[in-house]
Amino acid sequence: MDFQQIFNAAPDAIAQAPGRVNLLGEHTDYNDGFVLPTAIPQQTIVSLGLSPNAQHHFYSAELEEQIDFDSSDPIPEGFARYIMGCIRMVEQMGHPVPPLNLFITSSVPLGSGLSSSAALEVAVLRGLRSLLHLDLDDVQIAKLGQQAEIQYAGVQCGIMDQMASSLAEPGYLLFLDTRSLTRQVLPLPENSEILVIDSGIPRTLATSGYNQRRAECEKASAILGIKALRDVADLSDLNQLPEPLHQRAKHVVTENFRVLEASKGVSAERFGALMNASHISLRDDYEVSIAGLDHLVEILQSTPGVWGARLTGAGFGGACVALVAAGKAGAIGQTVLQQYNQPNPIGKILVGCVNTA
Ligand code: ADP
Ligand code: MG
């Protein structure tokens, strides 16, 4: 299926954007902290053109679903919210957007924690930039995508996903300060590449768990009298916090330290150890892991050639990421899945990324 087949015309603009995987710095972005994501090779491609009538027509090849609605009507539920969010953001900047025909196709897995939502937003915004000749840079696109997701899809996300989709490259780490948006492109550690495995466990509790953790972090910051947990200089400053706020804040603070250490350029072995420590912190202090993710991480960590592994994304299901010896991601992935998929074949390899550095 393509734009031509659905809309019986050629598109006027085509744009794409990648998904992302976060190597270190989980649940730090809404605490003004540090993150270390990379773009994955999978992309979302958006083709668009002017609608011949007063309606928007959005088609998703992955969902095999078309949404048609009058541009002045309320926005329908579902994936149209992400697209209309982007359109409304552009309109709020003073650029009217005409009714559109829009076709989406994507190799980014949906809802696995690889940020298909940010890939969709960034691709749509790049498409609008090209179609309407807008003067938007990559950081502006990331910010508009984030606001679209918050205000129209109702997800209180931080800025990491959209920044990674808009600015990161596969094979390189994007070291990002989510407060200042200062960033640096870094090579992967020597002799390493990235393996991402979907646990096959749906992220059922992810939204409620995520919102609860956010609220706990805000409460902890308020008690400490700081703007965000990023501003904690020393772990002992957290001693005045009651549980569970203390352990939540401890995760955020130690996770920031781990990202800062990794960003200085460490060996694959040390980077892997930081990922393992991140998983323990997410499991025990932040309490966003579940038995199935712990199991997959343990198999990864005990497989030869794996430098380190942890859950990635918000938790409660979804994917795990591992740093593995260069050239080994495919073989290691197969070995790990053989073990993990007993007795139920629910896990699958999402990314086996080549170190291009
Ligand atoms: P993630 O970003 O981790 O993949 P989310 O739940 O944040 O998971 O976003 C997934 C949602 O984004 C989908 O349910 C859908 O509404 C929208 N989306 C992403 N990619 C596509 C696509 N290719 N086609 C239609 N909708 C998409
Ligand atoms: Mg998302």
mmCIF file of C-alpha atoms in Angstrom, residues 11-337:
data_model
loop_
_atom_site.group_PDB
_atom_site.id
_atom_site.type_symbol
_atom_site.label_atom_id
_atom_site.label_comp_id
_atom_site.label_asym_id
_atom_site.label_seq_id
_atom_site.Cartn_x
_atom_site.Cartn_y
_atom_site.Cartn_z
ATOM 1 C CA PRO A 11 2.304 13.041 -2.651
ATOM 2 C CA ASP A 12 3.577 16.639 -2.529
ATOM 3 C CA ALA A 13 6.078 15.934 0.267
ATOM 4 C CA ILE A 14 7.696 12.931 1.935
ATOM 5 C CA ALA A 15 9.555 12.953 5.232
ATOM 6 C CA GLN A 16 10.901 10.410 7.670
ATOM 7 C CA ALA A 17 12.192 10.096 11.214
ATOM 8 C CA PRO A 18 13.677 7.229 13.240
ATOM 9 C CA GLY A 19 12.590 5.573 16.458
ATOM 10 C CA ARG A 20 15.006 5.630 19.359
ATOM 11 C CA VAL A 21 16.364 3.475 22.123
ATOM 12 C CA ASN A 22 17.669 4.888 25.363
ATOM 13 C CA LEU A 23 20.954 3.347 26.540
ATOM 14 C CA LEU A 24 21.154 5.132 29.895
ATOM 15 C CA GLY A 25 19.175 7.813 31.726
ATOM 16 C CA GLU A 26 15.721 6.328 32.328
ATOM 17 C CA HIS A 27 13.030 8.450 34.000
ATOM 18 C CA THR A 28 15.494 11.332 34.178
ATOM 19 C CA ASP A 29 14.151 13.546 31.399
ATOM 20 C CA TYR A 30 11.121 14.818 33.319
ATOM 21 C CA ASN A 31 13.510 15.573 36.197
ATOM 22 C CA ASP A 32 15.536 17.968 34.010
ATOM 23 C CA GLY A 33 18.309 15.343 33.944
ATOM 24 C CA PHE A 34 20.650 13.651 31.494
ATOM 25 C CA VAL A 35 19.906 10.978 28.891
ATOM 26 C CA LEU A 36 21.910 8.930 26.407
ATOM 27 C CA PRO A 37 19.670 7.670 23.594
ATOM 28 C CA THR A 38 20.496 6.675 20.033
ATOM 29 C CA ALA A 39 18.380 6.538 16.886
ATOM 30 C CA ILE A 40 17.476 3.054 15.668
ATOM 31 C CA PRO A 41 17.670 2.109 11.977
ATOM 32 C CA GLN A 42 13.873 1.751 11.779
ATOM 33 C CA GLN A 43 12.002 4.791 10.448
ATOM 34 C CA THR A 44 8.517 6.185 10.124
ATOM 35 C CA ILE A 45 7.792 7.642 6.685
ATOM 36 C CA VAL A 46 5.031 10.178 6.138
ATOM 37 C CA SER A 47 3.813 11.152 2.657
ATOM 38 C CA LEU A 48 1.446 14.072 2.402
ATOM 39 C CA GLY A 49 -0.484 16.203 -0.034
ATOM 40 C CA LEU A 50 -3.412 18.614 -0.103
ATOM 41 C CA SER A 51 -6.826 17.070 0.435
ATOM 42 C CA PRO A 52 -9.228 17.609 -2.492
ATOM 43 C CA ASN A 53 -12.034 18.471 -0.023
ATOM 44 C CA ALA A 54 -12.591 19.982 3.443
ATOM 45 C CA GLN A 55 -11.624 16.781 5.233
ATOM 46 C CA HIS A 56 -8.356 15.443 6.596
ATOM 47 C CA HIS A 57 -7.687 11.881 5.428
ATOM 48 C CA PHE A 58 -5.031 10.012 7.430
ATOM 49 C CA TYR A 59 -4.065 6.446 6.542
ATOM 50 C CA SER A 60 -1.755 4.197 8.592
ATOM 51 C CA ALA A 61 -0.364 1.172 6.736
ATOM 52 C CA GLU A 62 0.656 -0.515 10.009
ATOM 53 C CA LEU A 63 -2.787 -0.150 11.562
ATOM 54 C CA GLU A 64 -4.534 -0.642 8.185
ATOM 55 C CA GLU A 65 -6.808 2.146 9.277
ATOM 56 C CA GLN A 66 -8.043 5.348 7.685
ATOM 57 C CA ILE A 67 -9.394 8.297 9.654
ATOM 58 C CA ASP A 68 -11.434 10.946 7.784
ATOM 59 C CA PHE A 69 -12.851 14.008 9.469
ATOM 60 C CA ASP A 70 -13.720 17.600 8.828
ATOM 61 C CA SER A 71 -10.826 19.836 9.823
ATOM 62 C CA SER A 72 -13.164 21.935 11.997
ATOM 63 C CA ASP A 73 -14.675 18.882 13.783
ATOM 64 C CA PRO A 74 -13.429 17.530 17.118
ATOM 65 C CA ILE A 75 -10.336 15.331 16.667
ATOM 66 C CA PRO A 76 -11.199 11.601 16.591
ATOM 67 C CA GLU A 77 -9.557 9.202 19.045
ATOM 68 C CA GLY A 78 -6.539 7.165 17.977
ATOM 69 C CA PHE A 79 -3.481 8.008 15.925
ATOM 70 C CA ALA A 80 -5.084 11.147 14.410
ATOM 71 C CA ARG A 81 -4.405 12.845 17.765
ATOM 72 C CA TYR A 82 -0.635 12.716 17.248
ATOM 73 C CA ILE A 83 -0.932 14.137 13.733
ATOM 74 C CA MET A 84 -3.490 16.810 14.595
ATOM 75 C CA GLY A 85 -1.373 17.762 17.597
ATOM 76 C CA CYS A 86 1.478 18.544 15.203
ATOM 77 C CA ILE A 87 -0.855 20.425 12.853
ATOM 78 C CA ARG A 88 -2.311 22.519 15.684
ATOM 79 C CA MET A 89 1.192 23.337 16.952
ATOM 80 C CA VAL A 90 2.191 24.625 13.527
ATOM 81 C CA GLU A 91 -1.068 26.616 13.309
ATOM 82 C CA GLN A 92 -0.376 28.148 16.721
ATOM 83 C CA MET A 93 2.860 29.483 15.255
ATOM 84 C CA GLY A 94 0.752 31.393 12.734
ATOM 85 C CA HIS A 95 0.897 29.016 9.756
ATOM 86 C CA PRO A 96 -2.562 27.815 8.663
ATOM 87 C CA VAL A 97 -2.527 24.139 7.602
ATOM 88 C CA PRO A 98 -4.981 23.137 4.844
ATOM 89 C CA PRO A 99 -6.888 19.795 4.971
ATOM 90 C CA LEU A 100 -4.420 17.011 4.159
ATOM 91 C CA ASN A 101 -4.116 13.582 2.654
ATOM 92 C CA LEU A 102 -1.506 11.843 4.781
ATOM 93 C CA PHE A 103 -0.088 8.327 4.477
ATOM 94 C CA ILE A 104 2.074 6.708 7.183
ATOM 95 C CA THR A 105 4.230 3.657 6.899
ATOM 96 C CA SER A 106 6.723 2.602 9.545
ATOM 97 C CA SER A 107 9.238 -0.057 10.490
ATOM 98 C CA VAL A 108 9.361 1.236 14.079
ATOM 99 C CA PRO A 109 7.428 -1.243 16.240
ATOM 100 C CA LEU A 110 4.385 0.434 17.777
ATOM 101 C CA GLY A 111 4.065 0.517 21.555
ATOM 102 C CA SER A 112 7.308 -1.337 22.372
ATOM 103 C CA GLY A 113 9.135 1.574 23.945
ATOM 104 C CA LEU A 114 11.094 2.532 20.819
ATOM 105 C CA SER A 115 9.090 5.719 20.491
ATOM 106 C CA SER A 116 7.022 5.188 17.398
ATOM 107 C CA SER A 117 4.991 8.140 18.688
ATOM 108 C CA ALA A 118 7.942 10.559 18.537
ATOM 109 C CA ALA A 119 8.986 9.140 15.153
ATOM 110 C CA LEU A 120 5.469 9.847 13.888
ATOM 111 C CA GLU A 121 5.446 13.398 15.278
ATOM 112 C CA VAL A 122 8.892 14.294 13.959
ATOM 113 C CA ALA A 123 8.130 12.793 10.534
ATOM 114 C CA VAL A 124 4.792 14.677 10.348
ATOM 115 C CA LEU A 125 6.450 17.962 11.372
ATOM 116 C CA ARG A 126 9.253 17.471 8.857
ATOM 117 C CA GLY A 127 6.588 16.741 6.245
ATOM 118 C CA LEU A 128 4.708 19.938 7.128
ATOM 119 C CA ARG A 129 7.976 21.898 7.043
ATOM 120 C CA SER A 130 8.632 20.657 3.542
ATOM 121 C CA LEU A 131 5.038 20.997 2.258
ATOM 122 C CA LEU A 132 4.456 24.495 3.675
ATOM 123 C CA HIS A 133 8.073 25.763 3.453
ATOM 124 C CA LEU A 134 8.240 26.409 7.190
ATOM 125 C CA ASP A 135 11.340 27.768 8.836
ATOM 126 C CA LEU A 136 11.754 25.203 11.646
ATOM 127 C CA ASP A 137 14.996 23.782 13.007
ATOM 128 C CA ASP A 138 15.431 20.294 14.492
ATOM 129 C CA VAL A 139 15.154 21.457 18.112
ATOM 130 C CA GLN A 140 11.957 23.407 17.368
ATOM 131 C CA ILE A 141 10.551 20.302 15.708
ATOM 132 C CA ALA A 142 11.349 18.229 18.794
ATOM 133 C CA LYS A 143 9.659 20.776 21.078
ATOM 134 C CA LEU A 144 6.553 20.988 18.873
ATOM 135 C CA GLY A 145 6.339 17.180 18.755
ATOM 136 C CA GLN A 146 6.554 16.975 22.534
ATOM 137 C CA GLN A 147 3.794 19.577 22.954
ATOM 138 C CA ALA A 148 1.634 17.728 20.412
ATOM 139 C CA GLU A 149 1.991 14.531 22.443
ATOM 140 C CA ILE A 150 1.297 16.263 25.776
ATOM 141 C CA GLN A 151 -1.592 18.455 24.662
ATOM 142 C CA TYR A 152 -3.290 16.249 22.070
ATOM 143 C CA ALA A 153 -2.352 12.622 22.806
ATOM 144 C CA GLY A 154 -2.565 13.244 26.559
ATOM 145 C CA VAL A 155 0.863 11.740 27.344
ATOM 146 C CA GLN A 156 2.933 13.741 29.854
ATOM 147 C CA CYS A 157 6.209 12.934 28.092
ATOM 148 C CA GLY A 158 9.599 14.550 28.570
ATOM 149 C CA ILE A 159 11.676 15.928 25.686
ATOM 150 C CA MET A 160 14.011 12.941 25.198
ATOM 151 C CA ASP A 161 12.029 10.953 22.644
ATOM 152 C CA GLN A 162 11.451 13.822 20.233
ATOM 153 C CA MET A 163 15.020 15.153 20.605
ATOM 154 C CA ALA A 164 16.400 11.694 19.875
ATOM 155 C CA SER A 165 14.158 11.167 16.865
ATOM 156 C CA SER A 166 14.931 14.652 15.536
ATOM 157 C CA LEU A 167 18.680 14.831 16.272
ATOM 158 C CA ALA A 168 20.209 11.400 16.928
ATOM 159 C CA GLU A 169 21.857 9.093 14.401
ATOM 160 C CA PRO A 170 22.060 5.294 14.455
ATOM 161 C CA GLY A 171 25.427 4.105 15.765
ATOM 162 C CA TYR A 172 26.054 7.273 17.811
ATOM 163 C CA LEU A 173 24.896 8.300 21.263
ATOM 164 C CA LEU A 174 23.123 11.604 21.793
ATOM 165 C CA PHE A 175 24.218 12.892 25.182
ATOM 166 C CA LEU A 176 21.509 15.369 26.086
ATOM 167 C CA ASP A 177 20.994 17.716 29.012
ATOM 168 C CA THR A 178 17.192 17.846 29.026
ATOM 169 C CA ARG A 179 17.154 21.162 30.930
ATOM 170 C CA SER A 180 19.392 23.265 28.687
ATOM 171 C CA LEU A 181 19.051 20.983 25.627
ATOM 172 C CA THR A 182 22.842 21.181 25.354
ATOM 173 C CA ARG A 183 23.943 18.060 23.525
ATOM 174 C CA GLN A 184 26.886 16.156 22.190
ATOM 175 C CA VAL A 185 27.096 13.340 19.653
ATOM 176 C CA LEU A 186 29.325 10.562 21.013
ATOM 177 C CA PRO A 187 30.605 7.293 19.561
ATOM 178 C CA LEU A 188 29.445 4.030 21.067
ATOM 179 C CA PRO A 189 32.055 2.459 23.348
ATOM 180 C CA GLU A 190 34.756 0.609 21.418
ATOM 181 C CA ASN A 191 33.891 -2.945 20.345
ATOM 182 C CA SER A 192 30.186 -2.622 20.966
ATOM 183 C CA GLU A 193 26.827 -2.563 19.285
ATOM 184 C CA ILE A 194 23.223 -2.456 20.399
ATOM 185 C CA LEU A 195 20.705 -5.234 20.771
ATOM 186 C CA VAL A 196 17.063 -4.547 21.623
ATOM 187 C CA ILE A 197 14.674 -7.363 22.452
ATOM 188 C CA ASP A 198 10.949 -6.978 22.918
ATOM 189 C CA SER A 199 9.830 -8.890 26.008
ATOM 190 C CA GLY A 200 6.423 -9.374 24.401
ATOM 191 C CA ILE A 201 4.833 -8.195 27.652
ATOM 192 C CA PRO A 202 2.346 -5.376 27.043
ATOM 193 C CA ARG A 203 2.953 -2.152 28.963
ATOM 194 C CA THR A 204 -0.426 -2.319 30.642
ATOM 195 C CA LEU A 205 0.420 -0.306 33.738
ATOM 196 C CA ALA A 206 2.893 1.980 32.011
ATOM 197 C CA THR A 207 0.719 5.110 31.836
ATOM 198 C CA SER A 208 -0.565 5.034 35.409
ATOM 199 C CA GLY A 209 2.838 3.965 36.758
ATOM 200 C CA TYR A 210 4.588 6.714 34.785
ATOM 201 C CA ASN A 211 2.206 9.426 35.993
ATOM 202 C CA GLN A 212 2.562 8.236 39.583
ATOM 203 C CA ARG A 213 6.378 8.307 39.392
ATOM 204 C CA ARG A 214 6.298 11.783 37.917
ATOM 205 C CA ALA A 215 4.100 12.986 40.760
ATOM 206 C CA GLU A 216 6.430 11.375 43.328
ATOM 207 C CA CYS A 217 9.434 13.144 41.807
ATOM 208 C CA GLU A 218 7.646 16.490 41.892
ATOM 209 C CA LYS A 219 6.735 15.929 45.527
ATOM 210 C CA ALA A 220 10.322 15.019 46.400
ATOM 211 C CA SER A 221 11.611 18.189 44.676
ATOM 212 C CA ALA A 222 9.059 20.300 46.540
ATOM 213 C CA ILE A 223 10.143 18.860 49.913
ATOM 214 C CA LEU A 224 13.807 19.449 49.028
ATOM 215 C CA GLY A 225 13.022 22.985 47.849
ATOM 216 C CA ILE A 226 14.593 22.530 44.433
ATOM 217 C CA LYS A 227 13.282 23.005 40.913
ATOM 218 C CA ALA A 228 13.891 19.393 39.876
ATOM 219 C CA LEU A 229 15.741 16.301 41.094
ATOM 220 C CA ARG A 230 18.489 17.209 38.654
ATOM 221 C CA ASP A 231 19.536 19.813 41.199
ATOM 222 C CA VAL A 232 20.458 17.290 43.903
ATOM 223 C CA ALA A 233 24.233 17.491 44.268
ATOM 224 C CA ASP A 234 24.791 14.785 46.836
ATOM 225 C CA LEU A 235 22.921 11.586 47.682
ATOM 226 C CA SER A 236 22.952 12.438 51.400
ATOM 227 C CA ASP A 237 20.694 15.427 50.620
ATOM 228 C CA LEU A 238 17.926 12.872 50.084
ATOM 229 C CA ASN A 239 17.996 11.581 53.667
ATOM 230 C CA GLN A 240 15.195 13.900 54.750
ATOM 231 C CA LEU A 241 12.743 12.340 52.268
ATOM 232 C CA PRO A 242 10.173 9.769 53.469
ATOM 233 C CA GLU A 243 9.818 6.482 51.586
ATOM 234 C CA PRO A 244 8.965 5.836 48.830
ATOM 235 C CA LEU A 245 10.041 9.339 47.765
ATOM 236 C CA HIS A 246 13.567 8.695 49.010
ATOM 237 C CA GLN A 247 14.109 5.626 46.843
ATOM 238 C CA ARG A 248 12.480 7.255 43.809
ATOM 239 C CA ALA A 249 14.769 10.283 44.106
ATOM 240 C CA LYS A 250 17.766 8.007 44.705
ATOM 241 C CA HIS A 251 17.146 6.316 41.366
ATOM 242 C CA VAL A 252 16.978 9.633 39.524
ATOM 243 C CA VAL A 253 20.106 11.028 41.164
ATOM 244 C CA THR A 254 22.216 7.881 40.706
ATOM 245 C CA GLU A 255 20.945 7.485 37.138
ATOM 246 C CA ASN A 256 22.103 11.020 36.330
ATOM 247 C CA PHE A 257 25.532 10.155 37.776
ATOM 248 C CA ARG A 258 25.651 7.045 35.569
ATOM 249 C CA VAL A 259 24.868 9.023 32.421
ATOM 250 C CA LEU A 260 27.460 11.656 33.284
ATOM 251 C CA GLU A 261 30.105 8.993 33.805
ATOM 252 C CA ALA A 262 29.226 7.182 30.566
ATOM 253 C CA SER A 263 29.289 10.446 28.608
ATOM 254 C CA LYS A 264 32.953 10.953 29.484
ATOM 255 C CA GLY A 265 33.817 8.004 27.235
ATOM 256 C CA VAL A 266 34.171 4.696 29.075
ATOM 257 C CA SER A 267 35.028 1.178 27.945
ATOM 258 C CA ALA A 268 32.254 -1.146 26.759
ATOM 259 C CA GLU A 269 32.761 -3.146 29.938
ATOM 260 C CA ARG A 270 32.250 -0.123 32.187
ATOM 261 C CA PHE A 271 29.316 1.107 30.106
ATOM 262 C CA GLY A 272 27.733 -2.330 30.465
ATOM 263 C CA ALA A 273 28.250 -2.259 34.231
ATOM 264 C CA LEU A 274 26.483 1.118 34.360
ATOM 265 C CA MET A 275 23.551 -0.373 32.398
ATOM 266 C CA ASN A 276 23.357 -3.311 34.832
ATOM 267 C CA ALA A 277 23.363 -0.886 37.762
ATOM 268 C CA SER A 278 20.642 1.133 36.043
ATOM 269 C CA HIS A 279 18.447 -1.953 35.841
ATOM 270 C CA ILE A 280 18.886 -2.726 39.538
ATOM 271 C CA SER A 281 18.018 0.870 40.374
ATOM 272 C CA LEU A 282 14.916 0.802 38.129
ATOM 273 C CA ARG A 283 13.895 -2.525 39.656
ATOM 274 C CA ASP A 284 14.525 -1.895 43.355
ATOM 275 C CA ASP A 285 14.364 1.877 43.867
ATOM 276 C CA TYR A 286 12.109 3.112 41.086
ATOM 277 C CA GLU A 287 10.034 -0.089 41.000
ATOM 278 C CA VAL A 288 9.107 0.042 37.330
ATOM 279 C CA SER A 289 10.332 -3.420 36.375
ATOM 280 C CA ILE A 290 8.305 -6.631 36.393
ATOM 281 C CA ALA A 291 9.317 -10.287 36.696
ATOM 282 C CA GLY A 292 9.322 -10.903 32.928
ATOM 283 C CA LEU A 293 11.686 -7.984 32.242
ATOM 284 C CA ASP A 294 13.995 -9.049 35.101
ATOM 285 C CA HIS A 295 14.067 -12.537 33.606
ATOM 286 C CA LEU A 296 14.986 -11.287 30.127
ATOM 287 C CA VAL A 297 17.653 -8.966 31.557
ATOM 288 C CA GLU A 298 19.158 -11.825 33.602
ATOM 289 C CA ILE A 299 19.391 -14.039 30.505
ATOM 290 C CA LEU A 300 21.022 -11.199 28.562
ATOM 291 C CA GLN A 301 23.490 -10.449 31.354
ATOM 292 C CA SER A 302 24.547 -14.095 31.646
ATOM 293 C CA THR A 303 25.125 -14.534 27.896
ATOM 294 C CA PRO A 304 28.756 -14.345 26.702
ATOM 295 C CA GLY A 305 29.449 -11.240 24.629
ATOM 296 C CA VAL A 306 26.939 -9.061 26.498
ATOM 297 C CA TRP A 307 28.552 -6.046 28.201
ATOM 298 C CA GLY A 308 25.399 -5.058 30.063
ATOM 299 C CA ALA A 309 21.603 -4.976 29.828
ATOM 300 C CA ARG A 310 18.557 -3.310 31.324
ATOM 301 C CA LEU A 311 14.925 -2.544 30.681
ATOM 302 C CA THR A 312 14.465 0.444 28.396
ATOM 303 C CA GLY A 313 11.558 2.874 28.180
ATOM 304 C CA ALA A 314 9.102 3.562 30.969
ATOM 305 C CA GLY A 315 9.034 -0.061 32.198
ATOM 306 C CA PHE A 316 6.138 -2.339 33.250
ATOM 307 C CA GLY A 317 6.703 -4.322 30.025
ATOM 308 C CA GLY A 318 8.108 -3.455 26.603
ATOM 309 C CA ALA A 319 11.721 -3.826 25.554
ATOM 310 C CA CYS A 320 15.178 -4.490 27.019
ATOM 311 C CA VAL A 321 18.386 -3.039 25.619
ATOM 312 C CA ALA A 322 21.838 -4.594 25.755
ATOM 313 C CA LEU A 323 25.294 -3.404 24.802
ATOM 314 C CA VAL A 324 27.010 -6.363 23.151
ATOM 315 C CA ALA A 325 30.336 -7.137 21.459
ATOM 316 C CA ALA A 326 30.584 -5.638 17.951
ATOM 317 C CA GLY A 327 29.239 -7.927 15.249
ATOM 318 C CA LYS A 328 27.501 -10.219 17.730
ATOM 319 C CA ALA A 329 24.026 -8.699 18.157
ATOM 320 C CA GLY A 330 22.279 -11.127 15.787
ATOM 321 C CA ALA A 331 23.827 -14.304 17.209
ATOM 322 C CA ILE A 332 23.453 -13.190 20.826
ATOM 323 C CA GLY A 333 19.838 -12.241 20.180
ATOM 324 C CA GLN A 334 19.079 -15.749 18.876
ATOM 325 C CA THR A 335 20.778 -17.427 21.853
ATOM 326 C CA VAL A 336 18.919 -15.242 24.346
ATOM 327 C CA LEU A 337 15.554 -15.778 22.658
#
